[in-house]
Amino acid sequence: MASKLPLKRTIYTGTFIHSLSLDAIEVVEHGIIGVDEKGVIAFVEKGDTHAEPKETVRSRHGWEEWETVRMGDGTSTTFFFPGFVDTHIHASQLPNAGIFGKSTLLSWLHTYTFPLESSLATLPRASTVYNHAVASTLRHGTTTAAYFATTHVPATTLLASICHERGQRAFIGRCNMDSHIHPAYYKDADAESALRDTRDSIKAIKEVDDGEGLVVPILTPRFAPSCTAELLSGLGELQKETGLRVQTHISENLSEVALVQQLFPEQSSYTEVYDTHGLLGPETVLAHACHLSKEEVQLVKARGASVSHCPVSNSYLGSGLCPVRELLQAGIPVGLGTDVSGGWSCSILAAAREAGGVSRLRTYAEKEARYGAEQGKGEVEREHMKLSVEECLFLATRGGAECLGLGRTVGAFEVGMEWDAQLVDLGAETREDGSGGRGGVALWGGEGWEERVAKWVYCGDERNTRRVWVRGREGVKDVGSRVVSDTYADVMKC
């Protein structure tokens, strides 16, 4: 993926699955998708089982030369799916994945997170961690990631370089944190130095990307308690000046919410803190949002901000249950985040299955005071909280893309979108000797696409992801699918 050799026109043939809307997926068997030299989808042909692909491409679209990628073994258990979008992940924290102790958010930060992140001031250490992070997320099918780095400008630039080298679409943020709540060994000296380093980081990341628009900077106040009012205001002004996107945390944990009230008594809520300082707008992605009041939900909606739902982290740090259904009903864009290392996996597939589980758990929560449970929700209303497989996959792709301003660029297979995709293989049907399947997925025969996709969501893992492309360039490759070079005189053989 490091190679910048020109792309060739490529057609992809097989089964394609993507989200049409929040609650509907489309399955196209015997489909053909043409991707041009810029990695953009030029045409989509659906379900023509009788036409010869070569003649279809030539007669309908005027292409004379291209390469072809076919599904691996021609079975109906392999399909193309849009690349996942991770709207919230701490690349610096991968070494701590799975380590929680008995801590909750604030004690976990001081016990595990800050010591680890401070160690990435050393570039060899940062290189090891960041190469692992980017390789791992790509292997799990994540083609776009919004990364929190650390306070260190050189290490943050290194993360951007690794994403660019490996070809992952990424938003890279240097963490801003000048508050007294941080240990002296790991914090910005003051607001002035934090803003200066952030400007330096923005410049360096833009130089790495060199105008490609694949790896871009994102303003990153770690969370409100991490920043003084002066720093938050400065970042708000910087956002207005640059138009960059903003990522931060909000209402993850009740102790955190109380701390915000203590540190910012002038504002009536956590959300108002960001709004007051110019950091709440259409460019803002708010991670967690487990404990927003109704008034805060309306403010987030009014400002056009979005939410990154991080169900794995919220569950395992005991932070709370995000009211995703209510956020969606309010018209707030919602995507998924792995939130490593609060989350134990960098897999958006794992986040999707956990999102479904958390939504089901919410139906049995006895107290949801912020959303009227004290009056008692009816059974129908409670059931409506549940997220379906289709909805979880939407959040994992199109929902996340919308959060990051990429809703017309990635997340689905439509003409004009870029080819960010993964090839998923569920393996052969289970045989008498017990063999078959792939990864944790076992097929028993007779499953329709609805059941196959559900098995992938709830039983699948990175072993099912055979190949990954970002903007038409391949980042993860398995030997399971065929590439054929086609010219006018060639005859395609299957």
Short mmCIF file of C-alpha atoms in Angstrom, two decimals:
data_model
loop_
_atom_site.label_atom_id
_atom_site.label_comp_id
_atom_site.label_asym_id
_atom_site.label_seq_id
_atom_site.Cartn_x
_atom_site.Cartn_y
_atom_site.Cartn_z
CA MET A 1 0.00 0.00 0.00
CA ALA A 2 3.03 2.24 0.34
CA SER A 3 3.39 2.16 -3.42
CA LYS A 4 2.01 5.17 -5.24
CA LEU A 5 1.95 3.40 -8.59
CA PRO A 6 -1.08 4.44 -10.64
CA LEU A 7 -4.21 2.43 -10.01
CA LYS A 8 -5.68 0.37 -12.82
CA ARG A 9 -9.31 0.22 -13.69
CA THR A 10 -10.73 -2.76 -11.83
CA ILE A 11 -14.04 -4.59 -11.83
CA TYR A 12 -15.12 -6.58 -8.80
CA THR A 13 -17.57 -9.42 -9.36
CA GLY A 14 -19.54 -11.41 -6.82
CA THR A 15 -21.97 -10.73 -4.00
CA PHE A 16 -22.12 -7.22 -2.55
CA ILE A 17 -23.82 -6.32 0.73
CA HIS A 18 -24.22 -2.82 2.11
CA SER A 19 -26.64 -0.62 4.06
CA LEU A 20 -29.34 1.20 2.15
CA SER A 21 -30.69 2.90 5.25
CA LEU A 22 -30.60 2.58 9.03
CA ASP A 23 -32.76 -0.54 9.04
CA ALA A 24 -32.21 -2.07 5.60
CA ILE A 25 -29.32 -3.81 3.90
CA GLU A 26 -29.11 -4.69 0.23
CA VAL A 27 -27.74 -8.01 -1.00
CA VAL A 28 -26.68 -8.06 -4.64
CA GLU A 29 -25.72 -11.48 -5.95
CA HIS A 30 -23.89 -11.73 -9.29
CA GLY A 31 -23.02 -8.03 -9.08
CA ILE A 32 -20.34 -6.08 -10.89
CA ILE A 33 -18.71 -2.92 -9.56
CA GLY A 34 -16.27 -0.90 -11.67
CA VAL A 35 -13.64 1.17 -9.88
CA ASP A 36 -11.69 3.77 -11.86
CA GLU A 37 -8.06 4.89 -11.73
CA LYS A 38 -8.79 7.22 -8.81
CA GLY A 39 -10.34 4.49 -6.67
CA VAL A 40 -13.87 5.80 -7.24
CA ILE A 41 -16.85 3.60 -8.07
CA ALA A 42 -17.69 4.30 -11.73
CA PHE A 43 -20.60 1.92 -12.18
CA VAL A 44 -22.66 -0.74 -10.40
CA GLU A 45 -24.39 -3.60 -12.21
CA LYS A 46 -26.84 -5.60 -10.12
CA GLY A 47 -27.86 -9.20 -10.46
CA ASP A 48 -27.39 -9.80 -14.20
CA THR A 49 -26.80 -13.55 -14.13
CA HIS A 50 -26.92 -14.02 -17.89
CA ALA A 51 -24.68 -11.25 -19.22
CA GLU A 52 -20.99 -11.89 -19.74
CA PRO A 53 -19.13 -9.44 -17.46
CA LYS A 54 -16.64 -8.56 -20.17
CA GLU A 55 -19.32 -7.59 -22.64
CA THR A 56 -21.34 -5.75 -20.00
CA VAL A 57 -18.38 -3.59 -19.04
CA ARG A 58 -17.38 -2.95 -22.62
CA SER A 59 -20.78 -2.25 -24.13
CA ARG A 60 -22.37 -0.29 -21.28
CA HIS A 61 -19.39 1.59 -19.93
CA GLY A 62 -16.86 1.80 -22.74
CA TRP A 63 -13.97 0.27 -20.84
CA GLU A 64 -11.46 -1.62 -22.99
CA GLU A 65 -8.89 -2.68 -20.41
CA TRP A 66 -9.15 -3.52 -16.74
CA GLU A 67 -8.31 -5.99 -14.03
CA THR A 68 -10.92 -8.23 -12.46
CA VAL A 69 -11.21 -9.37 -8.85
CA ARG A 70 -13.54 -12.33 -8.41
CA MET A 71 -14.87 -13.77 -5.18
CA GLY A 72 -12.42 -16.31 -3.82
CA ASP A 73 -13.93 -19.70 -4.45
CA GLY A 74 -17.19 -18.90 -6.17
CA THR A 75 -19.33 -20.00 -3.22
CA SER A 76 -22.20 -17.98 -1.83
CA THR A 77 -20.49 -17.52 1.53
CA THR A 78 -18.04 -14.87 0.34
CA PHE A 79 -19.10 -11.26 -0.17
CA PHE A 80 -17.86 -7.71 -0.45
CA PHE A 81 -18.82 -5.33 2.36
CA PRO A 82 -17.94 -1.64 2.90
CA GLY A 83 -14.91 -0.96 5.07
CA PHE A 84 -15.66 -0.24 8.70
CA VAL A 85 -15.44 3.28 10.12
CA ASP A 86 -14.04 3.58 13.65
CA THR A 87 -15.11 6.97 14.96
CA HIS A 88 -13.18 6.77 18.24
CA ILE A 89 -9.95 4.90 18.97
CA HIS A 90 -6.82 5.69 20.99
CA ALA A 91 -3.97 4.36 18.83
CA SER A 92 -1.56 4.99 21.69
CA GLN A 93 -3.37 2.59 24.03
CA LEU A 94 -3.21 -0.71 22.12
CA PRO A 95 -0.68 -2.23 24.58
CA ASN A 96 -3.26 -1.86 27.38
CA ALA A 97 -6.12 -3.56 25.55
CA GLY A 98 -7.81 -5.98 27.95
CA ILE A 99 -6.36 -4.38 31.08
CA PHE A 100 -8.96 -2.85 33.40
CA GLY A 101 -8.14 -4.07 36.88
CA LYS A 102 -11.01 -3.12 39.18
CA SER A 103 -10.93 0.49 38.04
CA THR A 104 -13.49 2.81 36.55
CA LEU A 105 -12.78 5.64 34.13
CA LEU A 106 -10.92 8.25 36.16
CA SER A 107 -8.82 5.84 38.22
CA TRP A 108 -8.13 3.76 35.09
CA LEU A 109 -6.71 6.82 33.33
CA HIS A 110 -4.21 7.49 36.10
CA THR A 111 -3.32 3.86 36.77
CA TYR A 112 -2.93 2.58 33.23
CA THR A 113 -3.47 5.15 30.50
CA PHE A 114 -1.35 8.17 31.31
CA PRO A 115 1.82 6.16 32.10
CA LEU A 116 1.48 4.27 28.81
CA GLU A 117 0.80 7.32 26.69
CA SER A 118 3.71 9.24 28.22
CA SER A 119 6.07 6.45 27.14
CA LEU A 120 5.35 7.21 23.49
CA ALA A 121 7.54 10.29 23.68
CA THR A 122 10.24 7.85 22.57
CA LEU A 123 9.87 7.38 18.81
CA PRO A 124 10.98 3.71 18.63
CA ARG A 125 8.34 2.87 21.22
CA ALA A 126 5.76 4.94 19.35
CA SER A 127 6.68 3.25 16.08
CA THR A 128 6.11 -0.20 17.56
CA VAL A 129 2.74 0.73 19.05
CA TYR A 130 1.43 2.68 16.07
CA ASN A 131 2.48 0.16 13.44
CA HIS A 132 0.67 -2.50 15.44
CA ALA A 133 -2.42 -0.31 15.82
CA VAL A 134 -2.78 0.52 12.14
CA ALA A 135 -2.00 -3.01 10.95
CA SER A 136 -4.48 -4.46 13.44
CA THR A 137 -7.36 -2.14 12.55
CA LEU A 138 -6.85 -2.74 8.84
CA ARG A 139 -6.78 -6.49 9.43
CA HIS A 140 -10.15 -6.14 11.18
CA GLY A 141 -11.62 -4.38 8.15
CA THR A 142 -11.36 -0.80 9.41
CA THR A 143 -10.65 1.44 6.43
CA THR A 144 -11.29 4.74 8.24
CA ALA A 145 -10.26 5.56 11.80
CA ALA A 146 -10.43 8.67 13.98
CA TYR A 147 -7.33 8.34 16.15
CA PHE A 148 -6.40 10.01 19.42
CA ALA A 149 -2.60 10.08 19.64
CA THR A 150 -0.71 11.66 22.58
CA THR A 151 0.54 15.14 23.43
CA HIS A 152 3.81 14.51 21.58
CA VAL A 153 4.06 16.22 18.18
CA PRO A 154 6.79 13.96 16.66
CA ALA A 155 4.99 10.76 17.70
CA THR A 156 1.67 12.09 16.42
CA THR A 157 3.30 12.90 13.10
CA LEU A 158 4.70 9.38 13.05
CA LEU A 159 1.19 7.95 13.45
CA ALA A 160 0.07 10.02 10.47
CA SER A 161 3.04 8.75 8.44
CA ILE A 162 2.26 5.12 9.28
CA CYS A 163 -1.40 5.54 8.29
CA HIS A 164 -0.32 7.15 5.02
CA GLU A 165 2.30 4.48 4.35
CA ARG A 166 -0.13 1.65 5.00
CA GLY A 167 -2.91 3.43 3.12
CA GLN A 168 -5.52 3.77 5.86
CA ARG A 169 -7.93 6.70 5.76
CA ALA A 170 -7.41 8.47 9.08
CA PHE A 171 -8.11 11.49 11.23
CA ILE A 172 -5.12 12.12 13.51
CA GLY A 173 -5.38 14.21 16.67
CA ARG A 174 -2.72 15.46 19.06
CA CYS A 175 -4.24 15.34 22.55
CA ASN A 176 -4.67 18.72 24.25
CA MET A 177 -4.53 18.56 28.05
CA ASP A 178 -3.23 21.40 30.24
CA SER A 179 -5.47 20.89 33.29
CA HIS A 180 -4.18 20.30 36.80
CA ILE A 181 -5.99 16.93 36.90
CA HIS A 182 -3.16 15.45 34.82
CA PRO A 183 0.11 14.22 36.30
CA ALA A 184 3.02 16.61 35.92
CA TYR A 185 4.92 14.07 33.83
CA TYR A 186 2.21 13.99 31.16
CA LYS A 187 0.44 17.25 30.34
CA ASP A 188 0.79 20.41 28.31
CA ALA A 189 2.64 23.11 30.20
CA ASP A 190 -0.11 25.68 29.53
CA ALA A 191 -2.73 26.66 27.00
CA GLU A 192 -0.28 28.69 24.92
CA SER A 193 2.14 25.81 24.44
CA ALA A 194 -0.70 23.37 23.78
CA LEU A 195 -2.08 25.55 21.00
CA ARG A 196 1.38 26.07 19.54
CA ASP A 197 2.04 22.33 19.49
CA THR A 198 -1.38 21.70 17.97
CA ARG A 199 -0.64 24.12 15.14
CA ASP A 200 2.70 22.40 14.58
CA SER A 201 0.97 19.04 14.54
CA ILE A 202 -1.64 20.20 12.02
CA LYS A 203 1.09 21.47 9.71
CA ALA A 204 3.11 18.25 9.99
CA ILE A 205 0.12 16.00 9.29
CA LYS A 206 -0.82 18.04 6.23
CA GLU A 207 2.72 17.69 4.96
CA VAL A 208 2.55 13.92 5.39
CA ASP A 209 -0.72 13.74 3.46
CA ASP A 210 0.60 16.03 0.71
CA GLY A 211 -2.83 17.01 -0.52
CA GLU A 212 -4.24 13.50 -0.94
CA GLY A 213 -6.96 14.05 1.65
CA LEU A 214 -6.50 10.55 3.05
CA VAL A 215 -4.80 11.42 6.36
CA VAL A 216 -5.99 14.65 7.94
CA PRO A 217 -5.62 16.42 11.29
CA ILE A 218 -8.49 16.64 13.76
CA LEU A 219 -8.65 18.96 16.78
CA THR A 220 -8.58 16.91 19.97
CA PRO A 221 -9.33 18.40 23.37
CA ARG A 222 -9.00 15.15 25.30
CA PHE A 223 -12.12 15.85 27.32
CA ALA A 224 -13.36 18.96 29.09
CA PRO A 225 -11.70 18.17 32.46
CA SER A 226 -8.36 17.82 30.64
CA CYS A 227 -8.42 21.43 29.46
CA THR A 228 -8.53 24.85 31.03
CA ALA A 229 -11.15 27.27 29.77
CA GLU A 230 -8.36 29.19 28.05
CA LEU A 231 -7.31 26.12 26.08
CA LEU A 232 -10.87 25.18 25.15
CA SER A 233 -11.49 28.71 23.88
CA GLY A 234 -8.25 28.66 21.95
CA LEU A 235 -9.17 25.39 20.29
CA GLY A 236 -12.60 26.80 19.46
CA GLU A 237 -10.96 29.75 17.73
CA LEU A 238 -8.59 27.39 15.92
CA GLN A 239 -11.55 25.36 14.69
CA LYS A 240 -13.20 28.48 13.35
CA GLU A 241 -9.96 29.45 11.63
CA THR A 242 -9.16 26.07 10.07
CA GLY A 243 -12.55 24.40 9.66
CA LEU A 244 -11.08 21.17 11.00
CA ARG A 245 -13.18 18.48 12.62
CA VAL A 246 -13.20 18.08 16.41
CA GLN A 247 -13.15 14.89 18.48
CA THR A 248 -13.55 14.62 22.23
CA HIS A 249 -15.35 12.75 25.02
CA ILE A 250 -18.61 13.59 26.72
CA SER A 251 -20.68 12.17 29.60
CA GLU A 252 -18.92 8.83 29.66
CA ASN A 253 -19.08 8.28 33.40
CA LEU A 254 -21.13 9.87 36.19
CA SER A 255 -18.03 10.78 38.24
CA GLU A 256 -16.65 12.51 35.14
CA VAL A 257 -19.90 14.46 34.72
CA ALA A 258 -19.66 15.58 38.35
CA LEU A 259 -16.05 16.63 37.81
CA VAL A 260 -17.06 18.79 34.85
CA GLN A 261 -19.69 20.51 36.99
CA GLN A 262 -17.02 21.18 39.60
CA LEU A 263 -14.46 22.53 37.10
CA PHE A 264 -16.89 24.57 35.00
CA PRO A 265 -19.57 25.90 37.40
CA GLU A 266 -20.48 28.70 34.99
CA GLN A 267 -21.97 26.23 32.52
CA SER A 268 -25.15 24.31 33.26
CA SER A 269 -24.04 21.06 31.60
CA TYR A 270 -21.14 19.13 30.10
CA THR A 271 -22.48 19.84 26.61
CA GLU A 272 -22.74 23.54 27.32
CA VAL A 273 -19.04 23.62 28.20
CA TYR A 274 -18.13 22.66 24.65
CA ASP A 275 -20.79 24.92 23.18
CA THR A 276 -19.63 27.94 25.18
CA HIS A 277 -16.08 27.49 23.93
CA GLY A 278 -16.95 27.07 20.26
CA LEU A 279 -16.33 23.34 20.09
CA LEU A 280 -19.85 22.05 19.44
CA GLY A 281 -20.89 22.05 15.82
CA PRO A 282 -21.40 19.94 12.69
CA GLU A 283 -17.70 19.07 12.71
CA THR A 284 -17.77 17.65 16.25
CA VAL A 285 -17.75 13.96 17.16
CA LEU A 286 -18.64 13.30 20.81
CA ALA A 287 -17.57 9.92 22.16
CA HIS A 288 -19.80 8.02 24.63
CA ALA A 289 -22.73 10.33 25.53
CA CYS A 290 -24.06 7.84 28.07
CA HIS A 291 -25.54 10.36 30.51
CA LEU A 292 -26.78 13.33 28.51
CA SER A 293 -29.89 15.08 29.77
CA LYS A 294 -32.80 15.69 27.42
CA GLU A 295 -31.72 19.32 27.18
CA GLU A 296 -28.20 18.28 26.20
CA VAL A 297 -29.52 15.94 23.52
CA GLN A 298 -31.46 18.82 22.03
CA LEU A 299 -28.39 21.06 22.13
CA VAL A 300 -26.26 18.43 20.38
CA LYS A 301 -28.98 18.12 17.74
CA ALA A 302 -29.30 21.88 17.34
CA ARG A 303 -25.56 22.28 16.75
CA GLY A 304 -25.42 19.37 14.27
CA ALA A 305 -22.83 17.39 16.24
CA SER A 306 -22.62 13.59 16.16
CA VAL A 307 -22.01 10.79 18.66
CA SER A 308 -19.54 7.91 18.64
CA HIS A 309 -21.14 4.99 20.47
CA CYS A 310 -18.48 2.93 22.26
CA PRO A 311 -20.41 -0.01 23.73
CA VAL A 312 -17.45 -2.27 24.53
CA SER A 313 -15.63 0.37 26.53
CA ASN A 314 -18.79 1.58 28.26
CA SER A 315 -19.62 -1.95 29.35
CA TYR A 316 -16.21 -3.06 30.56
CA LEU A 317 -15.31 0.16 32.37
CA GLY A 318 -18.82 0.19 33.87
CA SER A 319 -19.47 3.66 32.51
CA GLY A 320 -23.08 3.43 31.39
CA LEU A 321 -25.51 2.42 28.65
CA CYS A 322 -25.70 4.87 25.79
CA PRO A 323 -29.31 5.63 24.72
CA VAL A 324 -28.62 5.10 21.03
CA ARG A 325 -32.26 4.77 20.00
CA GLU A 326 -33.16 8.08 21.60
CA LEU A 327 -30.19 9.80 19.93
CA LEU A 328 -31.19 8.44 16.54
CA GLN A 329 -34.80 9.47 17.10
CA ALA A 330 -33.57 12.97 17.93
CA GLY A 331 -31.88 13.08 14.52
CA ILE A 332 -28.31 12.89 15.81
CA PRO A 333 -25.83 10.99 13.59
CA VAL A 334 -24.36 8.01 15.44
CA GLY A 335 -21.36 5.86 14.55
CA LEU A 336 -19.38 3.20 16.37
CA GLY A 337 -16.05 3.48 18.16
CA THR A 338 -13.83 0.75 19.56
CA ASP A 339 -12.36 3.16 22.15
CA VAL A 340 -9.26 1.04 22.65
CA SER A 341 -8.08 0.53 25.30
CA GLY A 342 -11.22 1.17 27.28
CA GLY A 343 -12.49 -1.25 24.68
CA TRP A 344 -10.62 -4.54 24.64
CA SER A 345 -10.68 -4.97 20.86
CA CYS A 346 -9.90 -2.78 17.86
CA SER A 347 -12.64 -4.62 15.93
CA ILE A 348 -15.63 -2.60 14.80
CA LEU A 349 -17.37 -5.93 14.22
CA ALA A 350 -17.04 -6.57 17.97
CA ALA A 351 -18.39 -3.07 18.62
CA ALA A 352 -21.36 -3.78 16.36
CA ARG A 353 -22.29 -6.96 18.21
CA GLU A 354 -21.84 -5.25 21.57
CA ALA A 355 -24.03 -2.37 20.41
CA GLY A 356 -26.78 -4.89 19.83
CA GLY A 357 -26.21 -6.45 23.24
CA VAL A 358 -26.19 -3.13 25.09
CA SER A 359 -29.40 -2.07 23.39
CA ARG A 360 -31.07 -5.28 24.56
CA LEU A 361 -29.77 -4.82 28.08
CA ARG A 362 -31.32 -1.35 28.17
CA THR A 363 -34.78 -2.84 27.74
CA TYR A 364 -34.42 -4.38 31.20
CA ALA A 365 -32.82 -1.44 32.96
CA GLU A 366 -35.00 -0.49 35.92
CA LYS A 367 -33.94 3.14 36.09
CA GLU A 368 -33.51 5.45 33.10
CA ALA A 369 -34.40 8.65 34.85
CA ARG A 370 -33.07 10.90 32.11
CA TYR A 371 -35.46 9.42 29.58
CA GLY A 372 -38.63 9.08 31.61
CA ALA A 373 -38.30 5.58 33.02
CA GLU A 374 -39.48 6.84 36.38
CA GLN A 375 -42.95 7.02 34.85
CA GLY A 376 -42.43 3.56 33.39
CA LYS A 377 -41.88 2.68 29.76
CA GLY A 378 -44.39 0.47 28.02
CA GLU A 379 -43.34 -2.88 26.61
CA VAL A 380 -43.51 -1.65 23.00
CA GLU A 381 -41.39 1.38 23.80
CA ARG A 382 -38.85 -0.76 25.64
CA GLU A 383 -38.62 -3.23 22.77
CA HIS A 384 -37.98 -0.35 20.39
CA MET A 385 -34.70 0.35 22.19
CA LYS A 386 -33.19 -2.78 20.64
CA LEU A 387 -30.85 -2.35 17.70
CA SER A 388 -31.13 -4.88 14.89
CA VAL A 389 -28.21 -6.43 13.03
CA GLU A 390 -29.02 -4.15 10.11
CA GLU A 391 -28.91 -1.08 12.33
CA CYS A 392 -25.62 -2.07 13.94
CA LEU A 393 -24.03 -2.55 10.52
CA PHE A 394 -25.32 0.84 9.44
CA LEU A 395 -23.65 2.44 12.47
CA ALA A 396 -20.43 0.57 11.59
CA THR A 397 -20.33 1.99 8.06
CA ARG A 398 -22.62 4.74 6.83
CA GLY A 399 -23.34 6.08 10.32
CA GLY A 400 -19.67 6.45 11.11
CA ALA A 401 -18.97 8.00 7.72
CA GLU A 402 -21.66 10.61 8.34
CA CYS A 403 -20.15 11.43 11.74
CA LEU A 404 -16.80 12.17 10.10
CA GLY A 405 -18.16 14.17 7.18
CA LEU A 406 -17.63 11.31 4.73
CA GLY A 407 -21.24 10.33 4.14
CA ARG A 408 -20.97 10.89 0.39
CA THR A 409 -17.50 9.40 0.14
CA VAL A 410 -17.45 6.00 1.88
CA GLY A 411 -19.70 3.54 3.71
CA ALA A 412 -21.63 2.02 0.81
CA PHE A 413 -21.32 0.79 -2.77
CA GLU A 414 -22.73 3.66 -4.78
CA VAL A 415 -21.51 5.42 -7.92
CA GLY A 416 -19.24 8.30 -6.98
CA MET A 417 -18.18 6.80 -3.64
CA GLU A 418 -14.63 5.61 -3.10
CA TRP A 419 -13.83 1.90 -3.04
CA ASP A 420 -13.27 1.33 0.67
CA ALA A 421 -14.19 -2.32 1.02
CA GLN A 422 -13.46 -5.66 2.59
CA LEU A 423 -13.86 -9.15 1.22
CA VAL A 424 -15.59 -11.32 3.83
CA ASP A 425 -15.45 -15.12 3.77
CA LEU A 426 -17.69 -17.20 6.02
CA GLY A 427 -16.16 -20.50 4.91
CA ALA A 428 -17.68 -23.73 3.67
CA GLU A 429 -20.70 -25.43 5.18
CA THR A 430 -19.95 -27.72 8.11
CA ARG A 431 -19.04 -31.22 6.96
CA GLU A 432 -19.68 -34.58 8.58
CA ASP A 433 -16.16 -34.67 10.00
CA GLY A 434 -16.77 -31.30 11.70
CA SER A 435 -14.59 -29.27 9.35
CA GLY A 436 -15.75 -26.19 7.50
CA GLY A 437 -16.52 -22.64 8.44
CA ARG A 438 -13.99 -19.89 8.93
CA GLY A 439 -12.99 -18.24 12.17
CA GLY A 440 -15.85 -18.48 14.63
CA VAL A 441 -18.52 -18.78 11.94
CA ALA A 442 -20.11 -22.17 11.21
CA LEU A 443 -22.70 -22.59 8.48
CA TRP A 444 -24.99 -25.60 8.48
CA GLY A 445 -26.76 -25.30 5.16
CA GLY A 446 -30.00 -23.58 4.35
CA GLU A 447 -29.10 -20.21 5.88
CA GLY A 448 -30.31 -17.26 3.87
CA TRP A 449 -28.37 -14.03 3.63
CA GLU A 450 -30.09 -12.58 6.70
CA GLU A 451 -28.88 -15.51 8.81
CA ARG A 452 -25.40 -15.53 7.26
CA VAL A 453 -24.90 -11.84 7.95
CA ALA A 454 -26.14 -12.27 11.52
CA LYS A 455 -23.70 -15.13 12.07
CA TRP A 456 -20.88 -12.94 10.79
CA VAL A 457 -21.83 -10.10 13.14
CA TYR A 458 -22.20 -12.28 16.23
CA CYS A 459 -19.63 -15.00 15.56
CA GLY A 460 -17.14 -13.49 13.12
CA ASP A 461 -13.73 -11.93 13.59
CA GLU A 462 -10.71 -10.79 11.59
CA ARG A 463 -10.22 -14.31 10.21
CA ASN A 464 -13.26 -13.71 8.05
CA THR A 465 -11.72 -10.58 6.51
CA ARG A 466 -9.74 -11.81 3.53
CA ARG A 467 -8.86 -8.58 1.72
CA VAL A 468 -9.19 -4.86 2.40
CA TRP A 469 -9.10 -1.88 0.04
CA VAL A 470 -8.94 1.86 0.76
CA ARG A 471 -9.66 4.24 -2.10
CA GLY A 472 -9.02 1.36 -4.48
CA ARG A 473 -5.64 0.40 -3.03
CA GLU A 474 -5.22 -2.88 -1.25
CA GLY A 475 -4.06 -2.89 2.35
CA VAL A 476 -4.71 -6.49 3.43
CA LYS A 477 -4.42 -9.34 0.98
CA ASP A 478 -5.25 -13.01 1.26
CA VAL A 479 -4.64 -15.61 -1.45
CA GLY A 480 -8.32 -16.48 -1.64
CA SER A 481 -9.52 -14.37 -4.57
CA ARG A 482 -8.46 -14.24 -8.16
CA VAL A 483 -7.14 -11.22 -10.04
CA VAL A 484 -7.44 -11.42 -13.82
CA SER A 485 -6.07 -8.84 -16.24
CA ASP A 486 -8.53 -8.16 -19.04
CA THR A 487 -7.91 -6.51 -22.37
CA TYR A 488 -10.06 -6.46 -25.47
CA ALA A 489 -8.54 -9.72 -26.74
CA ASP A 490 -8.60 -11.61 -23.45
CA VAL A 491 -11.15 -14.25 -22.57
CA MET A 492 -12.03 -14.31 -18.88
CA LYS A 493 -11.91 -17.76 -17.37
CA CYS A 494 -13.51 -18.73 -14.09
#
